[in-house]
Amino acid sequence: MSLSILTGLSGVGKSTVLEEAVLLSDKEYKVINYGDKMFEISKERNLVDSRDEMKEIDTATYKEVQGEAAEQIFELSKDENVILDTHATIKTPHGYIPGLPKWSIEQLSPDKIIMLHASADEIFERTQGDDRNREHKSVEGIEQYLNVSREMAAADAVLTGAYFQIIENPDGGAEKAAEKLVKTLKA
Amino acid sequence: MSLSILTGLSGVGKSTVLEEAVLLSDKEYKVINYGDKMFEISKERNLVDSRDEMKEIDTATYKEVQGEAAEQIFELSKDENVILDTHATIKTPHGYIPGLPKWSIEQLSPDKIIMLHASADEIFERTQGDDRNREHKSVEGIEQYLNVSREMAAADAVLTGAYFQIIENPDGGAEKAAEKLVKTLKA
Amino acid sequence: MSLSILTGLSGVGKSTVLEEAVLLSDKEYKVINYGDKMFEISKERNLVDSRDEMKEIDTATYKEVQGEAAEQIFELSKDENVILDTHATIKTPHGYIPGLPKWSIEQLSPDKIIMLHASADEIFERTQGDDRNREHKSVEGIEQYLNVSREMAAADAVLTGAYFQIIENPDGGAEKAAEKLVKTLKA
């Protein structure tokens, strides 16, 4: 059994490619969203009622929940082939937050870290006029976001020894990207 | 109380923006220079008399002083809002030295790592004819220096989970940069 | 005594520059190839007969051999000046593998990490028509490979505090690169 982490900026087409890949593959994968798992744990602990309240959890508790989620996901990956859907970093007005800090990535100890990638130009085009992607204000900003994401994912690979795969998802290329994702997952 | 680390290449305008930010803010910040703190500790231990002698301390002792300084700064940050003025990396003729290696950054355990940034072209223009910035010999060299700085700061963020903020300080933009710095510090 | 790690993509001219540097230097260096050392250990443990079989070792055993090799090299570097010839990352169809993951680099605890560098254009030109370099399919691909290599080496420097030196090896520049390498090794 294996654990692969799929990362990618919003607007890169992660959901589409992931759905396609799960259909294409003859293997069974359990897709887990890291944020969902953390929310589930936080609700069980009565820390929050709604997803919006996740932001208000204090840092120490947040890290604890993040580590606990990583532990549960790692346990699951012993019995099933898991794809963990998350981000290497999340851009906020106050800076980039590492999505897979040391205590999380070392606990997960993934086989592969995969970054779905598109050019800054394409991500800009795809996300304009979409309210969910307000962090993408300029091509230059997306360029930096892509760099920081790749850098944090590379550091995660060094911490764990995981394969670090970058898969291109250009306009009109979702199917080819999904095929490459399947090949990488099965390798 | 909080600990924010402010990094940036020489020539990026760190001192100016930092002074301005401290004036602009209604909060109290204690600004500590990492190099000053290390010199202070080294003098107390009779390792050196002058700042110039810091280069001659052997590596093992240097690392110890670096860790001790980090510990003292972390302790201070429990009682005061601290801004730590330092570099993510320092360029020397023999290579880039990480300014915040693992044992230092994990001991500091900062809330935020902030990188003051300008384009390689602008840093080149600002530093020509200035003897203190002899490491900036070409635009290409500064480009690489900026990349390595961002990469080491990104690795530091992964090790600690700290926010990693990049603030632009283009020509004539010091006040706007200071405002953004204040917002980031207070967030 | 010291331990310096020399990294660089295939096609960057590492062997040539390294040979030249060893001749140029008045100091004695023991050059060790990390892959050779790992193969030696694997053979002693009866894990493999030939080098080709190294790929088939399971991940957990591979990591163990990697750590054991690092330990032996570190021990050697107490008595001799060692240059460790290896890669910061290796590109495979399934992703970039970190050549110096955490357990390896922390065990090695090198004084310097050196990256021999050339532009993506030059590496592309140098490796076309050469069967050993089938991983270099496009200039863009080499650009990304160079970025990931630099990023993983930067993370390694943060983990250990080692100097991170980047030495240019442009066409016709092997001798100058060798001289710079010697200066860096002796610093």
mmCIF file of N, CA and C in Angstrom, chain C residues 23 63 97 136 144 150-151 154 160 177:
data_model
loop_
_atom_site.group_PDB
_atom_site.id
_atom_site.type_symbol
_atom_site.label_atom_id
_atom_site.label_comp_id
_atom_site.label_asym_id
_atom_site.label_seq_id
_atom_site.Cartn_x
_atom_site.Cartn_y
_atom_site.Cartn_z
ATOM 1 N N LEU C 23 44.121 17.469 -9.676
ATOM 2 C CA LEU C 23 45.480 17.705 -10.199
ATOM 3 C C LEU C 23 46.025 19.067 -9.768
ATOM 4 N N LYS C 63 17.155 2.969 2.100
ATOM 5 C CA LYS C 63 17.420 4.083 3.021
ATOM 6 C C LYS C 63 18.479 3.690 4.050
ATOM 7 N N ILE C 97 14.186 12.225 -7.245
ATOM 8 C CA ILE C 97 14.531 11.583 -5.981
ATOM 9 C C ILE C 97 15.575 12.445 -5.277
ATOM 10 N N HIS C 136 17.450 14.419 -20.321
ATOM 11 C CA HIS C 136 17.442 15.813 -20.771
ATOM 12 C C HIS C 136 16.736 15.942 -22.108
ATOM 13 N N GLN C 144 13.949 23.248 -15.108
ATOM 14 C CA GLN C 144 13.248 22.790 -13.910
ATOM 15 C C GLN C 144 14.150 21.883 -13.054
ATOM 16 N N ARG C 150 18.891 22.893 -7.098
ATOM 17 C CA ARG C 150 19.337 23.993 -6.245
ATOM 18 C C ARG C 150 18.482 24.068 -4.979
ATOM 19 N N GLU C 151 17.174 23.837 -5.133
ATOM 20 C CA GLU C 151 16.276 23.921 -3.985
ATOM 21 C C GLU C 151 16.565 22.815 -2.961
ATOM 22 N N ALA C 154 19.775 23.608 -1.238
ATOM 23 C CA ALA C 154 19.570 24.702 -0.274
ATOM 24 C C ALA C 154 18.939 24.157 1.012
ATOM 25 N N THR C 160 22.022 21.421 7.781
ATOM 26 C CA THR C 160 23.365 21.146 8.313
ATOM 27 C C THR C 160 24.193 22.391 8.615
ATOM 28 N N ALA C 177 36.670 26.751 -13.720
ATOM 29 C CA ALA C 177 35.771 26.121 -12.741
ATOM 30 C C ALA C 177 36.567 25.267 -11.756
#
